[in-house]
mmCIF file of C-alpha atoms and ligand atoms in Angstrom:
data_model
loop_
_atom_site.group_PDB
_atom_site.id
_atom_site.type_symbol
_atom_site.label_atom_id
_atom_site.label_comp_id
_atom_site.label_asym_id
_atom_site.label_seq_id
_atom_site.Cartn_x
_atom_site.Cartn_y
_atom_site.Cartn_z
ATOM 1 C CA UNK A 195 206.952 14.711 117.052
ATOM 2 C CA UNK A 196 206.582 14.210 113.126
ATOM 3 C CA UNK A 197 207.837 16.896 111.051
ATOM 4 C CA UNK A 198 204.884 15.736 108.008
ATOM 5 C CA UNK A 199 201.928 17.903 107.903
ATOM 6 C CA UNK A 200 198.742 17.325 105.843
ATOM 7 C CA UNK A 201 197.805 20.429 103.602
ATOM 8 C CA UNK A 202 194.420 20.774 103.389
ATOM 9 C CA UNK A 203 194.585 22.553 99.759
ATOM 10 C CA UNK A 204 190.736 23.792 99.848
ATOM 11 C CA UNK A 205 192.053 26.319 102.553
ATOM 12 C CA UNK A 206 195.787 25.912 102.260
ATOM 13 C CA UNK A 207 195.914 25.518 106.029
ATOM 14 C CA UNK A 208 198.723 22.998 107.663
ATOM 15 C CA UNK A 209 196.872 20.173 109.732
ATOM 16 C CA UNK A 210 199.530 19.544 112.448
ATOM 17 C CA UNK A 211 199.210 15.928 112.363
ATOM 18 C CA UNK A 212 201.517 13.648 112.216
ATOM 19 C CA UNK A 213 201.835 11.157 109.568
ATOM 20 C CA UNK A 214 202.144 7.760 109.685
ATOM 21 C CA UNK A 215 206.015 6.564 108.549
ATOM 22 C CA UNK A 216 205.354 5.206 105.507
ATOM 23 C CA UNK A 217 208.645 6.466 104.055
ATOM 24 C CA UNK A 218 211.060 4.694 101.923
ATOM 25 C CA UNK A 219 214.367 4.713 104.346
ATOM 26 C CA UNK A 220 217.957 4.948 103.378
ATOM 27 C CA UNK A 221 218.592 1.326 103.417
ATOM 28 C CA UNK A 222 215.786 1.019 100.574
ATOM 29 C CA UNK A 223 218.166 3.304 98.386
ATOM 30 C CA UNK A 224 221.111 1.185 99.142
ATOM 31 C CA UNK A 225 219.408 -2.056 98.183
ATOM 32 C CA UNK A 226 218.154 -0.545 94.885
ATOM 33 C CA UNK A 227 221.908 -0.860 92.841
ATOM 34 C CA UNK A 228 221.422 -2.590 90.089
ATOM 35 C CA UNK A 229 217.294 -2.976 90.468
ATOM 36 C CA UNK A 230 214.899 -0.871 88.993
ATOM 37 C CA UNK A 231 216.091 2.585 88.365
ATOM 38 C CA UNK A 232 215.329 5.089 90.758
ATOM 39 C CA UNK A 233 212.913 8.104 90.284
ATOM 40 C CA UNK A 234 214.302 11.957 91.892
ATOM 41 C CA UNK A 235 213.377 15.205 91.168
ATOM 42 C CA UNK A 236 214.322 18.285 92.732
ATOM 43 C CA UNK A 237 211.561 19.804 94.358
ATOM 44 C CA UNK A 238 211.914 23.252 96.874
ATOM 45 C CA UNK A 239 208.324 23.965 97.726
ATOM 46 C CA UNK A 240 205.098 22.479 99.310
ATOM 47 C CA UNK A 241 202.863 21.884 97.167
ATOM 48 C CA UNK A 242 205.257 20.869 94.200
ATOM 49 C CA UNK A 243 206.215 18.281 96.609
ATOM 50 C CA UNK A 244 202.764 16.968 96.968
ATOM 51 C CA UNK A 245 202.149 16.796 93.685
ATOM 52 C CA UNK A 246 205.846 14.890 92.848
ATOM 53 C CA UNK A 247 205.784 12.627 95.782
ATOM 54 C CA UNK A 248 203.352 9.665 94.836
ATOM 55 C CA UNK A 249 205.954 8.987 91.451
ATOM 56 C CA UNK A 250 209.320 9.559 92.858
ATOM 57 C CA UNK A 251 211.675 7.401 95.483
ATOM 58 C CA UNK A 252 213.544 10.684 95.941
ATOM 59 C CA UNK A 253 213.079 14.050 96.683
ATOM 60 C CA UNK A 254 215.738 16.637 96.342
ATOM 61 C CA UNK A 255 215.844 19.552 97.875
ATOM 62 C CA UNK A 256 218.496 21.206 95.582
ATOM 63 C CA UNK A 257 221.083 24.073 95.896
ATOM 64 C CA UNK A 258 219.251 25.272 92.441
ATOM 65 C CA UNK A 259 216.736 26.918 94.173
ATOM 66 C CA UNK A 260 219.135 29.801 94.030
ATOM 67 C CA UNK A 261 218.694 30.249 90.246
ATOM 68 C CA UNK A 262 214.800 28.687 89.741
ATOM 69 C CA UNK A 263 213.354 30.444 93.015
ATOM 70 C CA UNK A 264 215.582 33.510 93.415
ATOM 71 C CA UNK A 265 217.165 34.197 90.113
ATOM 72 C CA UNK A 266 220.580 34.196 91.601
ATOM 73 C CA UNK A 267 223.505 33.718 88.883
ATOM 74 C CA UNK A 268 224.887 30.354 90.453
ATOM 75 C CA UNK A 269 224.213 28.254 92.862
ATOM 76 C CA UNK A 270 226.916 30.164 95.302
ATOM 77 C CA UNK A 271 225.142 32.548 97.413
ATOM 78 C CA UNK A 272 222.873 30.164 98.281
ATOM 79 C CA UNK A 273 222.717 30.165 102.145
ATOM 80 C CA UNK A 274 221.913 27.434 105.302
ATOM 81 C CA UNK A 275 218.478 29.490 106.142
ATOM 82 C CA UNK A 276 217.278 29.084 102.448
ATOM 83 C CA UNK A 277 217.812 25.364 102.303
ATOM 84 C CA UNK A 278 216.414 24.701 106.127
ATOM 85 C CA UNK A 279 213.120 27.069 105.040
ATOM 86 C CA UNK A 280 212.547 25.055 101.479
ATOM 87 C CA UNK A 281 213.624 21.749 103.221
ATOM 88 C CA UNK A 282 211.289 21.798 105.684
ATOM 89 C CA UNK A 283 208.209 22.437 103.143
ATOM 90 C CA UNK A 284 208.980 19.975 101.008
ATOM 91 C CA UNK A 285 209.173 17.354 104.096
ATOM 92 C CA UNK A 286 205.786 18.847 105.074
ATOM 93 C CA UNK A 287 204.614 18.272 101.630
ATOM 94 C CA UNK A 288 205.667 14.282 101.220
ATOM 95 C CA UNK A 289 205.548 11.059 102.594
ATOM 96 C CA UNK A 290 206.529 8.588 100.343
ATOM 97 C CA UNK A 291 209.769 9.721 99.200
ATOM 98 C CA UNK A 292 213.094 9.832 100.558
ATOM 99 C CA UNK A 293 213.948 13.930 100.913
ATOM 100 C CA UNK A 294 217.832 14.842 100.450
ATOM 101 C CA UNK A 295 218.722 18.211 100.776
ATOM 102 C CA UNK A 296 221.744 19.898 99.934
ATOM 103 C CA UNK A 297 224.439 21.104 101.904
ATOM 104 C CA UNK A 298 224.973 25.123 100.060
ATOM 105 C CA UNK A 299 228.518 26.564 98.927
ATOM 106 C CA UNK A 300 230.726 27.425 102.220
ATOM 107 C CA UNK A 301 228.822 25.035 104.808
ATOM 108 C CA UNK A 302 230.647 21.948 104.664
ATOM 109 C CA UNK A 303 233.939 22.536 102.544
ATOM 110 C CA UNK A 304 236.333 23.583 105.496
ATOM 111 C CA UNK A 305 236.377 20.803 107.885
ATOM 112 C CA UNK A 306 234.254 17.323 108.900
ATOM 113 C CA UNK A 307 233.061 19.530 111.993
ATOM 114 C CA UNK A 308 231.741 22.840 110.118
ATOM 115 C CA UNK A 309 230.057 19.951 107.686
ATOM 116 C CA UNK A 310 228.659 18.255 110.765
ATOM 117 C CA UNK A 311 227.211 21.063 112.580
ATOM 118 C CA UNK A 312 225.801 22.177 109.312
ATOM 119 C CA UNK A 313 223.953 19.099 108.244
ATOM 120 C CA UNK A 314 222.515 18.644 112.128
ATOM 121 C CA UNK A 315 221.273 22.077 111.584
ATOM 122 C CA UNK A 316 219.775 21.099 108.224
ATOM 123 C CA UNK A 317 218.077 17.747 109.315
ATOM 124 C CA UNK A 318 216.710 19.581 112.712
ATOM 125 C CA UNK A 319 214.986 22.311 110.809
ATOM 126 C CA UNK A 320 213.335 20.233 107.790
ATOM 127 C CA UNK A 321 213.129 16.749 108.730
ATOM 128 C CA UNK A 322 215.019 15.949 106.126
ATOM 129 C CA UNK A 323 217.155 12.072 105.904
ATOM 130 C CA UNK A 324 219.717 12.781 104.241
ATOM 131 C CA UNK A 325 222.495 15.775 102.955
ATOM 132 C CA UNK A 326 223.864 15.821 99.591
ATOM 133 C CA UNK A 327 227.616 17.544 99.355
ATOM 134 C CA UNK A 328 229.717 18.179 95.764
ATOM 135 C CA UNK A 329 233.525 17.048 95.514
ATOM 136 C CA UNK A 330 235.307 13.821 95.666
ATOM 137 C CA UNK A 331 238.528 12.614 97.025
ATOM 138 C CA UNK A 332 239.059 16.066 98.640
ATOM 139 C CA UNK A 333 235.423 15.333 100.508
ATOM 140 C CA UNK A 334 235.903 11.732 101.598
ATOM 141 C CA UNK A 335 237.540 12.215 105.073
ATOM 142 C CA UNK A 336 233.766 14.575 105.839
ATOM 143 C CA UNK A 337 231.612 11.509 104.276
ATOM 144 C CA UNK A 338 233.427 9.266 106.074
ATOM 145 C CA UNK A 339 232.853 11.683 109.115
ATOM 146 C CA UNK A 340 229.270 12.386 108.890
ATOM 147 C CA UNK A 341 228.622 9.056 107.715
ATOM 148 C CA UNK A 342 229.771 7.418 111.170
ATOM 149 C CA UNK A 343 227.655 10.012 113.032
ATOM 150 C CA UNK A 344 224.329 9.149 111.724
ATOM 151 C CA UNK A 345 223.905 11.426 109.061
ATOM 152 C CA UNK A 346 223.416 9.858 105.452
ATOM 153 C CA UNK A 347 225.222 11.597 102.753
ATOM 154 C CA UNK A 348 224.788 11.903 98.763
ATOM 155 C CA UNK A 349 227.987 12.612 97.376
ATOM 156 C CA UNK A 350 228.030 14.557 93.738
ATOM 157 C CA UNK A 351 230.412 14.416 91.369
ATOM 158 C CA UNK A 352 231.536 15.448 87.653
ATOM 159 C CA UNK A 353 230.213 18.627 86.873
ATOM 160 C CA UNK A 354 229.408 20.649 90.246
ATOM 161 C CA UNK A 355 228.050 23.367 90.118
ATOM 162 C CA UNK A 356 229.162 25.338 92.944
ATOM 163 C CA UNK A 357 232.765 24.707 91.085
ATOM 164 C CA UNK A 358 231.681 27.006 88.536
ATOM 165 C CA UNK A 359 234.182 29.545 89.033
ATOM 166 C CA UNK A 360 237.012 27.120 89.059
ATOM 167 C CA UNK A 361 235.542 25.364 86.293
ATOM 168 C CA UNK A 362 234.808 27.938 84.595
ATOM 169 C CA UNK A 363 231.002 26.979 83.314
ATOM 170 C CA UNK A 364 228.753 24.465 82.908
ATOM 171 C CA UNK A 365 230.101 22.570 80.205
ATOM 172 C CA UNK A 366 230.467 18.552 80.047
ATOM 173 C CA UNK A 367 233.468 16.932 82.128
ATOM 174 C CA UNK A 368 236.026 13.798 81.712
ATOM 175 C CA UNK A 369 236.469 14.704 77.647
ATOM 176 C CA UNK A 370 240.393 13.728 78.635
ATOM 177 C CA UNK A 371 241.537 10.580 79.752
ATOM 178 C CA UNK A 372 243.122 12.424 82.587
ATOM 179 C CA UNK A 373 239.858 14.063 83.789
ATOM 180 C CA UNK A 374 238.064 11.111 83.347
ATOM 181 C CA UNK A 375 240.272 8.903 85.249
ATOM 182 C CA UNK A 376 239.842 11.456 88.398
ATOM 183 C CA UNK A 377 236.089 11.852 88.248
ATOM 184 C CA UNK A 378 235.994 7.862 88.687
ATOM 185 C CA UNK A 379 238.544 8.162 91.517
ATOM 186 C CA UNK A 380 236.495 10.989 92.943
ATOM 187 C CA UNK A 381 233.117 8.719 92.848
ATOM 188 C CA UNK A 382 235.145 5.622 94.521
ATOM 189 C CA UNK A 383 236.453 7.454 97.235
ATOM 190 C CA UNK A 384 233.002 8.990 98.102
ATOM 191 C CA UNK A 385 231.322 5.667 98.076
ATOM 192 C CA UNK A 386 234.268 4.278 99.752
ATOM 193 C CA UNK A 387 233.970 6.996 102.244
ATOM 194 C CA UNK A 388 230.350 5.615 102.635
ATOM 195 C CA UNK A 389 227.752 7.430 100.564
ATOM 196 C CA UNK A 390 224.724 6.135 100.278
ATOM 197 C CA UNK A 391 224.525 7.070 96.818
ATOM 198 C CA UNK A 392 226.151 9.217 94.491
ATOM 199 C CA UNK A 393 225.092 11.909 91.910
ATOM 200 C CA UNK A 394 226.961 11.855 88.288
ATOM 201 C CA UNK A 395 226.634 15.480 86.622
ATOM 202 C CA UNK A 396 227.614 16.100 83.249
ATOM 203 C CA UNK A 397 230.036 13.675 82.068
ATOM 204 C CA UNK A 398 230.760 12.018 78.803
ATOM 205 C CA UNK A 399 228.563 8.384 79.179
ATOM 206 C CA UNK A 400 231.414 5.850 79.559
ATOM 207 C CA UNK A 401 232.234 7.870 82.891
ATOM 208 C CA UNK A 402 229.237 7.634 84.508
ATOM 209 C CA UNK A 403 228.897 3.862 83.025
ATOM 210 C CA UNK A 404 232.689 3.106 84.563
ATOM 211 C CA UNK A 405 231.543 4.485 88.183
ATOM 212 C CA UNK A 406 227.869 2.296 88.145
ATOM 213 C CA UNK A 407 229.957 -0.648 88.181
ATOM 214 C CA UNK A 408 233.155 0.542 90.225
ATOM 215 C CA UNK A 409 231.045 1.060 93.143
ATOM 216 C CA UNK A 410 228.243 -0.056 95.673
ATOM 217 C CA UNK A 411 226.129 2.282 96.161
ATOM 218 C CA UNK A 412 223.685 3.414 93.802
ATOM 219 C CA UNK A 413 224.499 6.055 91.546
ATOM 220 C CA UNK A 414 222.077 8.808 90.195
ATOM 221 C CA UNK A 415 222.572 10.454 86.593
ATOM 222 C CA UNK A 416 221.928 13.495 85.198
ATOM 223 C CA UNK A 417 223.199 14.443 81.810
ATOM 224 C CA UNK A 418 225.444 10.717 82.280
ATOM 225 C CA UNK A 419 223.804 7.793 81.120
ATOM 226 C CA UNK A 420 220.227 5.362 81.489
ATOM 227 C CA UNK A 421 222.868 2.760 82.851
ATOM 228 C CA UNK A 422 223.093 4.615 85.980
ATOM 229 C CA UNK A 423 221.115 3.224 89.063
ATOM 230 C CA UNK A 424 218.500 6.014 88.687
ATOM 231 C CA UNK A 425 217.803 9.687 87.226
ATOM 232 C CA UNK A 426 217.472 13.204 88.572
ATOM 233 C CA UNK A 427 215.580 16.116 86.983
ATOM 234 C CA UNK A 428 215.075 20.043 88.129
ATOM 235 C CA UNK A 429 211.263 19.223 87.968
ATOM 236 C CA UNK A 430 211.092 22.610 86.449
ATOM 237 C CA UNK A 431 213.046 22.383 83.736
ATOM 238 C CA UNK A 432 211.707 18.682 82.957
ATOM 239 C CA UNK A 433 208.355 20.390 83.462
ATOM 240 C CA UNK A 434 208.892 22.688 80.867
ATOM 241 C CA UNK A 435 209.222 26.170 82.460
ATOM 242 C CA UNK A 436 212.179 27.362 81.001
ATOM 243 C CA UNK A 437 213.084 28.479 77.241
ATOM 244 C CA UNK A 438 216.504 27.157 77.651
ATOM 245 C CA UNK A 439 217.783 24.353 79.540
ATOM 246 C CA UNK A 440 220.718 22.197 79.442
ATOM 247 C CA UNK A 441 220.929 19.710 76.700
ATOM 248 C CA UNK A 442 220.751 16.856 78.996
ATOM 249 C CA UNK A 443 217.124 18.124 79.277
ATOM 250 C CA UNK A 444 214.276 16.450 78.353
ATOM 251 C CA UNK A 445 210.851 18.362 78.279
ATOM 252 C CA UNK A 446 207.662 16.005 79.303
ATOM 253 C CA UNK A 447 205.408 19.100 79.603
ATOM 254 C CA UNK A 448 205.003 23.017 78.456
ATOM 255 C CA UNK A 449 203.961 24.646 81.460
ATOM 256 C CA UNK A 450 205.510 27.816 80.893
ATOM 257 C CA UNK A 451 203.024 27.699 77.865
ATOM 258 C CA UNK A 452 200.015 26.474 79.386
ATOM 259 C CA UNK A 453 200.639 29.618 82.344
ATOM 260 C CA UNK A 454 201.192 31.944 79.650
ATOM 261 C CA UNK A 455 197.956 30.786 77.924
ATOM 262 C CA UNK A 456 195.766 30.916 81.373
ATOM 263 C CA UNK A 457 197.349 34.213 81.919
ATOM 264 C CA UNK A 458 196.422 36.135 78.721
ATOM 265 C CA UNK A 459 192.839 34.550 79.367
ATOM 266 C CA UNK A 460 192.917 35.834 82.871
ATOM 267 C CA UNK A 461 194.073 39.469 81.598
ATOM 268 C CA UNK A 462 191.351 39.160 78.613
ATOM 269 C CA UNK A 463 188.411 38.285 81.294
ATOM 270 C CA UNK A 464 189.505 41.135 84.011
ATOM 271 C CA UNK A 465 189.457 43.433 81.380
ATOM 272 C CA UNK A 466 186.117 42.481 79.662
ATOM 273 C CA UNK A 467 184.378 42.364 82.667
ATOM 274 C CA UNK A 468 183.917 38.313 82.015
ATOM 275 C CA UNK A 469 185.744 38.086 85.577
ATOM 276 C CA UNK A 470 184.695 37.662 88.146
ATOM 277 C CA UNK A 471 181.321 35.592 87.191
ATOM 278 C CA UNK A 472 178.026 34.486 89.016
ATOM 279 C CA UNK A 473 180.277 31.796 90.409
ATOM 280 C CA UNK A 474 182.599 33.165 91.744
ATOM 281 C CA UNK A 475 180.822 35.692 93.624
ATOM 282 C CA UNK A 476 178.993 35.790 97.115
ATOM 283 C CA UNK A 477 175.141 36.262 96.548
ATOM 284 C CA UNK A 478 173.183 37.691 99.120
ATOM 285 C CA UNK A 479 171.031 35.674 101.999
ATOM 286 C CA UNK A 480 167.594 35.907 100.991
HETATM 287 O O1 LIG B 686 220.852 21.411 93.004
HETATM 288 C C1 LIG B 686 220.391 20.551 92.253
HETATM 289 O O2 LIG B 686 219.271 20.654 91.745
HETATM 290 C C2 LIG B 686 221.221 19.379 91.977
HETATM 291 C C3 LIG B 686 220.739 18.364 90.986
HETATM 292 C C4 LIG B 686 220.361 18.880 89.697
HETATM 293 C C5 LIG B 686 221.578 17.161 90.936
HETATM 294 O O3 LIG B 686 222.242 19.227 92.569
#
């Protein structure tokens, strides 16, 4: 049975019925190197999913809910049941895009067969195609692994987040030649290793430029370069909900101003009495 529901949004209700397939598929991804660049955002609930769907050929389903949803300080105590619960609503709440979910801090890192049962459990629960994992050369044997048991992976590499204690923040990576020279041998391996694509984080541009044309698959900036095969964006920080983002940011909207701004009207209508009006109330049956 599908996994895709309809949402009826007059009543918020789930229709049960399935949808037809008219999903982009893994292979699409592949064949996109080098084409038009590809569109992903990150999206973790229902409806933002609806709304992101129709203008993106991937959805992700990122570890960063832990900070945007739940205010956590990192991405590190984000757990399996978190992802499975927001991965599942945003394949409920899509049918165009590709949805890639990621595999959270401690699932995956300590052998091809914890990272196996933990991306079955992922793609049971949500529906989801794919799992994205961070790391290179240390993570190729569990690509490689996963990859040959029907489970398309997203590898990430550069800055990764759930690093953050042993890099100690969020700052740019590959400013020395050294580091540089190992996030390109981290990419290769990955995509050697068989990723279907590959996320570059934070690097200085040349990097991210070296690995586009190094390897196969495509790859996916953020904070890298516009030569990379496509982009990726929290959709709330591109959105504009946040005061302060990273500088590889770029803010198409305000919402946190246009929220604040319905808010205060809100609060100014309650408290006048303007709220609730004629409209919005239930008149009784003559
Ligand atoms: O968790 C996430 O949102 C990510 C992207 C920003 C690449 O990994």
């Amino acid at each position: 049975m599908s996994t895709t529901f309809t949402i009826d949004t007059a009543t918020s209700r789930a229709t049960p019925t399935p949808a037809p397939m008219k999903r982009l598929t893994i292979p699409a991804i592949r064949a996109a190197k080098g084409g038009t660049p590809l569109v992903m955002l990150t999206a973790y609930t229902v409806r933002m999913a609806q709304l992101l769907d129709p203008h993106c050929d991937m959805l992700l389903v990122g570890d960063s809910l832990g900070q945007v949803i739940y205010g956590l300080p990192s991405t590190v105590p984000v757990t399996l049941d978190m992802m499975a619960a927001h991965g599942a609503a945003v394949v409920r709440g899509s049918y165009h895009a590709v949805v890639v979910i990621d595999m959270p801090f401690g699932s995956y890192e300590a052998s091809p067969a914890q990272a196996f049962e933990s991306a079955a459990m992922l793609m049971k629960a949500t529906g989801a195609a794919a799992v994205k994992l961070e790391g290179g050369t240390a993570m190729a044997e569990t690509v490689a692994f996963l990859s040959a048991r029907g489970i398309p992976v997203m590898g990430h590499v550069g800055l990764t987040p759930q690093a953050v204690n042993q890099l100690g923040g969020y700052g740019a990576r590959g400013r020395t030649p050294e580091e540089a020279a190992k996030i390109v041998a981290d990419a290769t391996a990955i995509a050697d290793a068989g990723a279907f694509s590959i996320v570059i984080e934070g690097v200085v541009e040349p990097i991210a430029i070296d690995i586009t044309r190094a390897v196969a698959c495509p790859t996916i900036g953020i904070g890298a370069s516009a030569q990379c095969d496509g982009q990726v964006l929290v959709a709330e920080d591109m959105l504009g909900m946040f005061e302060r983002t990273a500088r590889f940011v770029k803010r198409f909207d305000d919402l946190s101003g246009h929220i604040s701004g319905a808010v205060a009207t809100y609060a100014d209508d309650v408290r006048s009495r303007a709220f609730p009006g004629a409209e919005q109330l239930y008149p009784p049956r003559p």
